């Protein structure tokens, strides 16, 4: 039985050999210790079968927790955290100083050479201010200023290619730097999408805390295994995709438009979700395609 599983995985291993895959690591898979270990082992396996993984991590729950300790409440608009100057400093401390170093340490202990980076390192991520967009039920939309929240302008692909060529796994915290040297907290889904597009990655994998996308989230029978770009845009416009799912589907759209082969939103609560998506015929989650 175990031999047949390996044989069945062979075509997928061959297909992904030498290819770049970007993983957005977040959700419950970052706070459950057992799932943390399984995700790390998935990445190690990917590395040892010839895949070139790049990890972009979030850290929302940890940031929220630290903000509470400082007496600050978290507020979100269209899935994006409203971020004043103090909040962006706390976010940077948590993302770079705590979460990034932990991921790097776990991978290094598994004999994978991981390198921790923030967007400030070697101008990896140049950012500008991002406005939140609210989509109304009547089809109209409006923009809202949410502070030191950024969007990606450029990615230093030369740095990432150099690291990959030297057999390192880049682990990236989603903090960017502006032209005025301001720090910007950037949604990790968007950073992963921009990196996947800039690197012409074979695949973008977004780990989340639900099975994927539903036509009606309250009806589990409406699960959608595949969506086209047009279908996603229509669902956003109709309000069928909202809240925290908006950054994820917009990330998929961005990555596809900028050159990524395929994108998938997968359930990070499921053990070994990365290798199930990559190396099995059925896969898991919802794929967004052209």
mmCIF file of C-alpha atoms in Angstrom:
data_model
loop_
_atom_site.group_PDB
_atom_site.id
_atom_site.type_symbol
_atom_site.label_atom_id
_atom_site.label_comp_id
_atom_site.label_asym_id
_atom_site.label_seq_id
_atom_site.Cartn_x
_atom_site.Cartn_y
_atom_site.Cartn_z
ATOM 1 C CA UNK A 1 0.000 0.000 0.000
ATOM 2 C CA UNK A 2 2.757 2.459 0.949
ATOM 3 C CA UNK A 3 4.672 1.636 -2.245
ATOM 4 C CA UNK A 4 1.610 2.396 -4.388
ATOM 5 C CA UNK A 5 1.226 5.799 -2.710
ATOM 6 C CA UNK A 6 4.788 6.682 -3.659
ATOM 7 C CA UNK A 7 4.304 5.442 -7.219
ATOM 8 C CA UNK A 8 1.093 7.459 -7.572
ATOM 9 C CA UNK A 9 2.963 10.560 -6.395
ATOM 10 C CA UNK A 10 5.771 10.123 -8.935
ATOM 11 C CA UNK A 11 4.171 12.082 -11.843
ATOM 12 C CA UNK A 12 3.566 15.040 -9.540
ATOM 13 C CA UNK A 13 7.098 14.908 -8.162
ATOM 14 C CA UNK A 14 8.417 14.901 -11.723
ATOM 15 C CA UNK A 15 6.158 17.804 -12.683
ATOM 16 C CA UNK A 16 7.239 19.993 -9.779
ATOM 17 C CA UNK A 17 10.941 19.088 -9.842
ATOM 18 C CA UNK A 18 13.030 22.253 -10.076
ATOM 19 C CA UNK A 19 9.953 24.490 -9.893
ATOM 20 C CA UNK A 20 9.358 27.355 -7.487
ATOM 21 C CA UNK A 21 6.319 27.057 -5.216
ATOM 22 C CA UNK A 22 5.251 29.861 -2.893
ATOM 23 C CA UNK A 23 3.533 28.910 0.355
ATOM 24 C CA UNK A 24 1.572 31.387 2.405
ATOM 25 C CA UNK A 25 1.780 29.932 5.894
ATOM 26 C CA UNK A 26 -0.862 31.100 8.339
ATOM 27 C CA UNK A 27 -4.037 30.307 10.238
ATOM 28 C CA UNK A 28 -4.411 27.479 12.725
ATOM 29 C CA UNK A 29 -1.407 25.678 11.204
ATOM 30 C CA UNK A 30 0.732 28.382 12.849
ATOM 31 C CA UNK A 31 -0.694 28.090 16.376
ATOM 32 C CA UNK A 32 -1.213 24.327 16.743
ATOM 33 C CA UNK A 33 2.139 22.741 17.577
ATOM 34 C CA UNK A 34 1.330 19.387 15.982
ATOM 35 C CA UNK A 35 0.255 21.081 12.756
ATOM 36 C CA UNK A 36 3.380 23.271 12.843
ATOM 37 C CA UNK A 37 5.518 20.145 12.812
ATOM 38 C CA UNK A 38 3.525 18.585 9.963
ATOM 39 C CA UNK A 39 3.790 21.717 7.820
ATOM 40 C CA UNK A 40 7.539 21.867 8.404
ATOM 41 C CA UNK A 41 7.915 18.189 7.450
ATOM 42 C CA UNK A 42 5.869 18.824 4.274
ATOM 43 C CA UNK A 43 8.231 21.642 3.329
ATOM 44 C CA UNK A 44 11.269 19.466 4.023
ATOM 45 C CA UNK A 45 9.830 16.751 1.774
ATOM 46 C CA UNK A 46 9.166 19.315 -0.963
ATOM 47 C CA UNK A 47 12.756 20.507 -0.697
ATOM 48 C CA UNK A 48 14.243 17.007 -0.879
ATOM 49 C CA UNK A 49 12.257 16.024 -3.999
ATOM 50 C CA UNK A 50 13.671 19.008 -5.862
ATOM 51 C CA UNK A 51 11.060 21.720 -5.324
ATOM 52 C CA UNK A 52 12.216 25.289 -4.600
ATOM 53 C CA UNK A 53 9.872 26.481 -1.818
ATOM 54 C CA UNK A 54 9.477 30.066 -0.678
ATOM 55 C CA UNK A 55 7.555 30.658 2.551
ATOM 56 C CA UNK A 56 5.631 33.840 3.324
ATOM 57 C CA UNK A 57 4.099 33.817 6.779
ATOM 58 C CA UNK A 58 1.371 35.753 8.496
ATOM 59 C CA UNK A 59 0.894 36.195 12.214
ATOM 60 C CA UNK A 60 -2.506 37.766 12.794
ATOM 61 C CA UNK A 61 -3.411 35.957 16.045
ATOM 62 C CA UNK A 62 -0.013 36.722 17.600
ATOM 63 C CA UNK A 63 -0.228 40.372 16.575
ATOM 64 C CA UNK A 64 -3.743 40.609 18.040
ATOM 65 C CA UNK A 65 -2.511 39.049 21.276
ATOM 66 C CA UNK A 66 0.399 41.469 21.631
ATOM 67 C CA UNK A 67 -1.835 44.437 20.818
ATOM 68 C CA UNK A 68 -4.154 43.420 23.659
ATOM 69 C CA UNK A 69 -1.185 43.388 26.043
ATOM 70 C CA UNK A 70 -0.533 47.003 25.010
ATOM 71 C CA UNK A 71 -4.212 47.874 25.508
ATOM 72 C CA UNK A 72 -4.979 48.206 21.808
ATOM 73 C CA UNK A 73 -8.034 46.682 20.147
ATOM 74 C CA UNK A 74 -7.836 45.225 16.641
ATOM 75 C CA UNK A 75 -10.144 46.525 13.942
ATOM 76 C CA UNK A 76 -10.438 45.197 10.405
ATOM 77 C CA UNK A 77 -11.800 46.611 7.153
ATOM 78 C CA UNK A 78 -12.307 44.165 4.259
ATOM 79 C CA UNK A 79 -10.064 41.662 6.021
ATOM 80 C CA UNK A 80 -7.210 44.167 6.533
ATOM 81 C CA UNK A 81 -6.013 45.314 9.972
ATOM 82 C CA UNK A 82 -6.316 49.033 10.652
ATOM 83 C CA UNK A 83 -2.718 49.958 11.528
ATOM 84 C CA UNK A 84 -1.498 53.110 13.248
ATOM 85 C CA UNK A 85 2.204 53.867 13.829
ATOM 86 C CA UNK A 86 2.374 52.000 17.157
ATOM 87 C CA UNK A 87 0.560 48.997 15.681
ATOM 88 C CA UNK A 88 2.973 48.665 12.769
ATOM 89 C CA UNK A 89 5.898 48.696 15.212
ATOM 90 C CA UNK A 90 4.284 45.926 17.253
ATOM 91 C CA UNK A 91 3.466 43.954 14.100
ATOM 92 C CA UNK A 92 7.073 44.177 12.932
ATOM 93 C CA UNK A 93 8.346 43.030 16.325
ATOM 94 C CA UNK A 94 6.019 40.015 16.323
ATOM 95 C CA UNK A 95 6.442 39.016 12.684
ATOM 96 C CA UNK A 96 10.208 39.422 12.421
ATOM 97 C CA UNK A 97 11.407 38.877 15.962
ATOM 98 C CA UNK A 98 9.123 36.046 17.027
ATOM 99 C CA UNK A 99 7.382 34.175 14.221
ATOM 100 C CA UNK A 100 9.999 34.371 11.480
ATOM 101 C CA UNK A 101 12.812 33.204 13.723
ATOM 102 C CA UNK A 102 10.734 30.282 15.000
ATOM 103 C CA UNK A 103 9.969 29.007 11.485
ATOM 104 C CA UNK A 104 13.624 29.306 10.479
ATOM 105 C CA UNK A 105 14.705 27.466 13.609
ATOM 106 C CA UNK A 106 12.257 24.606 13.016
ATOM 107 C CA UNK A 107 13.417 24.127 9.416
ATOM 108 C CA UNK A 108 17.087 24.318 10.346
ATOM 109 C CA UNK A 109 16.562 21.599 12.971
ATOM 110 C CA UNK A 110 15.182 19.391 10.169
ATOM 111 C CA UNK A 111 18.408 19.892 8.159
ATOM 112 C CA UNK A 112 16.959 22.418 5.733
ATOM 113 C CA UNK A 113 18.928 25.641 5.294
ATOM 114 C CA UNK A 114 16.325 28.339 5.890
ATOM 115 C CA UNK A 115 17.000 32.085 5.864
ATOM 116 C CA UNK A 116 14.716 34.563 7.614
ATOM 117 C CA UNK A 117 13.940 37.826 5.839
ATOM 118 C CA UNK A 118 11.673 40.822 6.153
ATOM 119 C CA UNK A 119 10.781 43.025 3.244
ATOM 120 C CA UNK A 120 13.343 45.541 4.516
ATOM 121 C CA UNK A 121 16.282 43.206 3.874
ATOM 122 C CA UNK A 122 18.133 44.158 0.682
ATOM 123 C CA UNK A 123 14.983 46.060 -0.397
ATOM 124 C CA UNK A 124 13.178 42.757 -0.810
ATOM 125 C CA UNK A 125 9.752 44.435 -0.684
ATOM 126 C CA UNK A 126 9.284 48.069 -1.673
ATOM 127 C CA UNK A 127 5.789 49.118 -0.647
ATOM 128 C CA UNK A 128 3.361 51.998 -0.824
ATOM 129 C CA UNK A 129 0.263 52.886 1.172
ATOM 130 C CA UNK A 130 -2.799 50.726 0.521
ATOM 131 C CA UNK A 131 -6.388 51.872 0.850
ATOM 132 C CA UNK A 132 -9.043 49.367 1.900
ATOM 133 C CA UNK A 133 -11.903 48.873 -0.557
ATOM 134 C CA UNK A 134 -15.424 48.193 0.658
ATOM 135 C CA UNK A 135 -17.762 46.516 -1.843
ATOM 136 C CA UNK A 136 -21.396 47.501 -1.318
ATOM 137 C CA UNK A 137 -24.404 45.313 -2.090
ATOM 138 C CA UNK A 138 -25.509 47.714 -4.842
ATOM 139 C CA UNK A 139 -22.281 47.013 -6.733
ATOM 140 C CA UNK A 140 -20.562 50.274 -5.766
ATOM 141 C CA UNK A 141 -17.322 50.485 -3.792
ATOM 142 C CA UNK A 142 -15.462 52.992 -1.633
ATOM 143 C CA UNK A 143 -11.894 53.418 -0.380
ATOM 144 C CA UNK A 144 -10.944 53.861 3.281
ATOM 145 C CA UNK A 145 -7.603 54.943 4.808
ATOM 146 C CA UNK A 146 -6.447 52.218 7.241
ATOM 147 C CA UNK A 147 -3.060 53.651 8.213
ATOM 148 C CA UNK A 148 0.342 51.992 7.775
ATOM 149 C CA UNK A 149 -0.960 49.162 5.640
ATOM 150 C CA UNK A 150 0.978 48.680 2.451
ATOM 151 C CA UNK A 151 0.812 47.113 -0.941
ATOM 152 C CA UNK A 152 3.755 45.782 -2.889
ATOM 153 C CA UNK A 153 5.396 47.937 -5.538
ATOM 154 C CA UNK A 154 8.474 45.811 -6.322
ATOM 155 C CA UNK A 155 10.043 42.499 -5.307
ATOM 156 C CA UNK A 156 13.804 41.915 -5.313
ATOM 157 C CA UNK A 157 13.714 38.683 -7.323
ATOM 158 C CA UNK A 158 17.497 38.674 -7.730
ATOM 159 C CA UNK A 159 17.906 38.168 -3.987
ATOM 160 C CA UNK A 160 15.355 35.344 -3.912
ATOM 161 C CA UNK A 161 16.857 33.582 -6.933
ATOM 162 C CA UNK A 162 20.334 33.823 -5.415
ATOM 163 C CA UNK A 163 19.092 32.197 -2.208
ATOM 164 C CA UNK A 164 17.217 29.448 -4.046
ATOM 165 C CA UNK A 165 20.231 28.742 -6.264
ATOM 166 C CA UNK A 166 22.365 28.395 -3.123
ATOM 167 C CA UNK A 167 19.922 25.794 -1.760
ATOM 168 C CA UNK A 168 18.333 28.042 0.865
ATOM 169 C CA UNK A 169 14.631 28.266 1.720
ATOM 170 C CA UNK A 170 13.605 31.938 2.069
ATOM 171 C CA UNK A 171 11.194 32.590 4.942
ATOM 172 C CA UNK A 172 9.643 36.033 4.548
ATOM 173 C CA UNK A 173 7.853 38.302 7.040
ATOM 174 C CA UNK A 174 5.361 40.624 5.293
ATOM 175 C CA UNK A 175 6.806 43.967 6.350
ATOM 176 C CA UNK A 176 7.696 46.333 3.518
ATOM 177 C CA UNK A 177 9.562 49.608 3.361
ATOM 178 C CA UNK A 178 8.306 52.737 1.625
ATOM 179 C CA UNK A 179 10.199 55.310 -0.404
ATOM 180 C CA UNK A 180 10.084 57.522 2.717
ATOM 181 C CA UNK A 181 11.570 54.678 4.827
ATOM 182 C CA UNK A 182 8.225 54.108 6.569
ATOM 183 C CA UNK A 183 7.420 50.543 7.595
ATOM 184 C CA UNK A 184 4.255 49.032 6.180
ATOM 185 C CA UNK A 185 2.377 46.010 7.432
ATOM 186 C CA UNK A 186 1.273 44.095 4.335
ATOM 187 C CA UNK A 187 -1.275 41.327 4.240
ATOM 188 C CA UNK A 188 0.729 38.112 3.874
ATOM 189 C CA UNK A 189 -1.642 36.770 1.211
ATOM 190 C CA UNK A 190 -0.850 39.753 -1.009
ATOM 191 C CA UNK A 191 2.893 39.459 -0.397
ATOM 192 C CA UNK A 192 2.805 35.761 -1.289
ATOM 193 C CA UNK A 193 0.880 36.565 -4.470
ATOM 194 C CA UNK A 194 3.286 39.308 -5.559
ATOM 195 C CA UNK A 195 6.286 37.070 -4.903
ATOM 196 C CA UNK A 196 4.669 34.149 -6.749
ATOM 197 C CA UNK A 197 3.959 36.384 -9.729
ATOM 198 C CA UNK A 198 7.368 38.049 -9.770
ATOM 199 C CA UNK A 199 9.119 34.669 -9.501
ATOM 200 C CA UNK A 200 6.814 33.073 -12.104
ATOM 201 C CA UNK A 201 6.129 30.349 -9.572
ATOM 202 C CA UNK A 202 4.545 27.111 -10.695
ATOM 203 C CA UNK A 203 2.035 27.302 -7.870
ATOM 204 C CA UNK A 204 0.839 29.502 -5.010
ATOM 205 C CA UNK A 205 -0.561 27.667 -1.971
ATOM 206 C CA UNK A 206 -2.529 29.662 0.603
ATOM 207 C CA UNK A 207 -3.056 27.896 3.928
ATOM 208 C CA UNK A 208 -6.251 28.945 5.702
ATOM 209 C CA UNK A 209 -8.713 27.741 8.339
ATOM 210 C CA UNK A 210 -11.575 26.585 6.137
ATOM 211 C CA UNK A 211 -11.919 23.856 3.547
ATOM 212 C CA UNK A 212 -11.990 26.342 0.665
ATOM 213 C CA UNK A 213 -14.620 28.498 -1.009
ATOM 214 C CA UNK A 214 -18.362 27.923 -0.863
ATOM 215 C CA UNK A 215 -21.088 29.449 -3.006
ATOM 216 C CA UNK A 216 -22.973 29.729 0.294
ATOM 217 C CA UNK A 217 -20.728 29.309 3.336
ATOM 218 C CA UNK A 218 -23.687 28.176 5.455
ATOM 219 C CA UNK A 219 -24.386 25.300 3.064
ATOM 220 C CA UNK A 220 -21.514 22.794 3.001
ATOM 221 C CA UNK A 221 -22.999 21.205 -0.131
ATOM 222 C CA UNK A 222 -22.055 24.298 -2.136
ATOM 223 C CA UNK A 223 -18.293 23.714 -1.896
ATOM 224 C CA UNK A 224 -16.427 24.871 -5.017
ATOM 225 C CA UNK A 225 -13.327 22.871 -5.955
ATOM 226 C CA UNK A 226 -12.439 25.087 -8.941
ATOM 227 C CA UNK A 227 -13.173 28.708 -9.800
ATOM 228 C CA UNK A 228 -12.119 30.856 -12.731
ATOM 229 C CA UNK A 229 -10.888 34.419 -12.344
ATOM 230 C CA UNK A 230 -14.176 35.729 -13.741
ATOM 231 C CA UNK A 231 -16.254 33.680 -11.316
ATOM 232 C CA UNK A 232 -14.232 34.998 -8.375
ATOM 233 C CA UNK A 233 -14.658 38.612 -9.478
ATOM 234 C CA UNK A 234 -18.415 38.103 -9.890
ATOM 235 C CA UNK A 235 -18.707 36.551 -6.418
ATOM 236 C CA UNK A 236 -16.817 39.462 -4.829
ATOM 237 C CA UNK A 237 -19.030 41.990 -6.617
ATOM 238 C CA UNK A 238 -22.165 40.188 -5.373
ATOM 239 C CA UNK A 239 -20.876 39.968 -1.804
ATOM 240 C CA UNK A 240 -20.731 36.156 -1.941
ATOM 241 C CA UNK A 241 -17.041 36.363 -1.016
ATOM 242 C CA UNK A 242 -16.391 38.805 1.830
ATOM 243 C CA UNK A 243 -14.347 39.575 4.941
ATOM 244 C CA UNK A 244 -11.109 37.683 5.449
ATOM 245 C CA UNK A 245 -11.590 35.598 2.319
ATOM 246 C CA UNK A 246 -11.279 38.664 0.071
ATOM 247 C CA UNK A 247 -7.486 39.045 0.488
ATOM 248 C CA UNK A 248 -7.039 35.337 -0.276
ATOM 249 C CA UNK A 249 -9.016 35.297 -3.514
ATOM 250 C CA UNK A 250 -7.574 38.648 -4.584
ATOM 251 C CA UNK A 251 -4.130 37.154 -3.952
ATOM 252 C CA UNK A 252 -5.000 34.290 -6.279
ATOM 253 C CA UNK A 253 -6.155 36.709 -8.965
ATOM 254 C CA UNK A 254 -3.017 38.835 -8.609
ATOM 255 C CA UNK A 255 -0.677 35.833 -8.802
ATOM 256 C CA UNK A 256 -2.379 34.451 -11.910
ATOM 257 C CA UNK A 257 -2.361 37.813 -13.672
ATOM 258 C CA UNK A 258 1.374 38.228 -12.974
ATOM 259 C CA UNK A 259 2.518 34.844 -14.229
ATOM 260 C CA UNK A 260 1.907 32.156 -11.604
ATOM 261 C CA UNK A 261 0.835 28.811 -13.069
ATOM 262 C CA UNK A 262 -1.898 27.824 -10.595
ATOM 263 C CA UNK A 263 -3.219 28.915 -7.207
ATOM 264 C CA UNK A 264 -4.977 27.019 -4.427
ATOM 265 C CA UNK A 265 -6.648 27.918 -1.143
ATOM 266 C CA UNK A 266 -6.261 24.903 1.120
ATOM 267 C CA UNK A 267 -7.217 23.884 4.651
ATOM 268 C CA UNK A 268 -4.156 24.216 6.862
ATOM 269 C CA UNK A 269 -5.998 22.444 9.684
ATOM 270 C CA UNK A 270 -5.718 19.187 7.747
ATOM 271 C CA UNK A 271 -2.548 17.251 8.506
ATOM 272 C CA UNK A 272 -0.009 17.303 5.655
ATOM 273 C CA UNK A 273 -2.270 19.508 3.537
ATOM 274 C CA UNK A 274 0.651 20.708 1.392
ATOM 275 C CA UNK A 275 1.695 17.290 0.145
ATOM 276 C CA UNK A 276 -1.939 16.193 -0.244
ATOM 277 C CA UNK A 277 -2.481 19.150 -2.557
ATOM 278 C CA UNK A 278 0.743 18.720 -4.503
ATOM 279 C CA UNK A 279 1.195 14.969 -4.777
ATOM 280 C CA UNK A 280 -2.305 13.437 -5.017
ATOM 281 C CA UNK A 281 -4.733 13.351 -7.921
ATOM 282 C CA UNK A 282 -7.718 14.634 -5.937
ATOM 283 C CA UNK A 283 -5.909 17.467 -4.153
ATOM 284 C CA UNK A 284 -7.730 19.491 -1.503
ATOM 285 C CA UNK A 285 -9.248 22.943 -1.214
ATOM 286 C CA UNK A 286 -10.312 25.330 -3.960
ATOM 287 C CA UNK A 287 -8.129 26.104 -6.948
ATOM 288 C CA UNK A 288 -8.477 29.423 -8.739
ATOM 289 C CA UNK A 289 -7.470 29.218 -12.377
ATOM 290 C CA UNK A 290 -7.435 31.368 -15.452
#
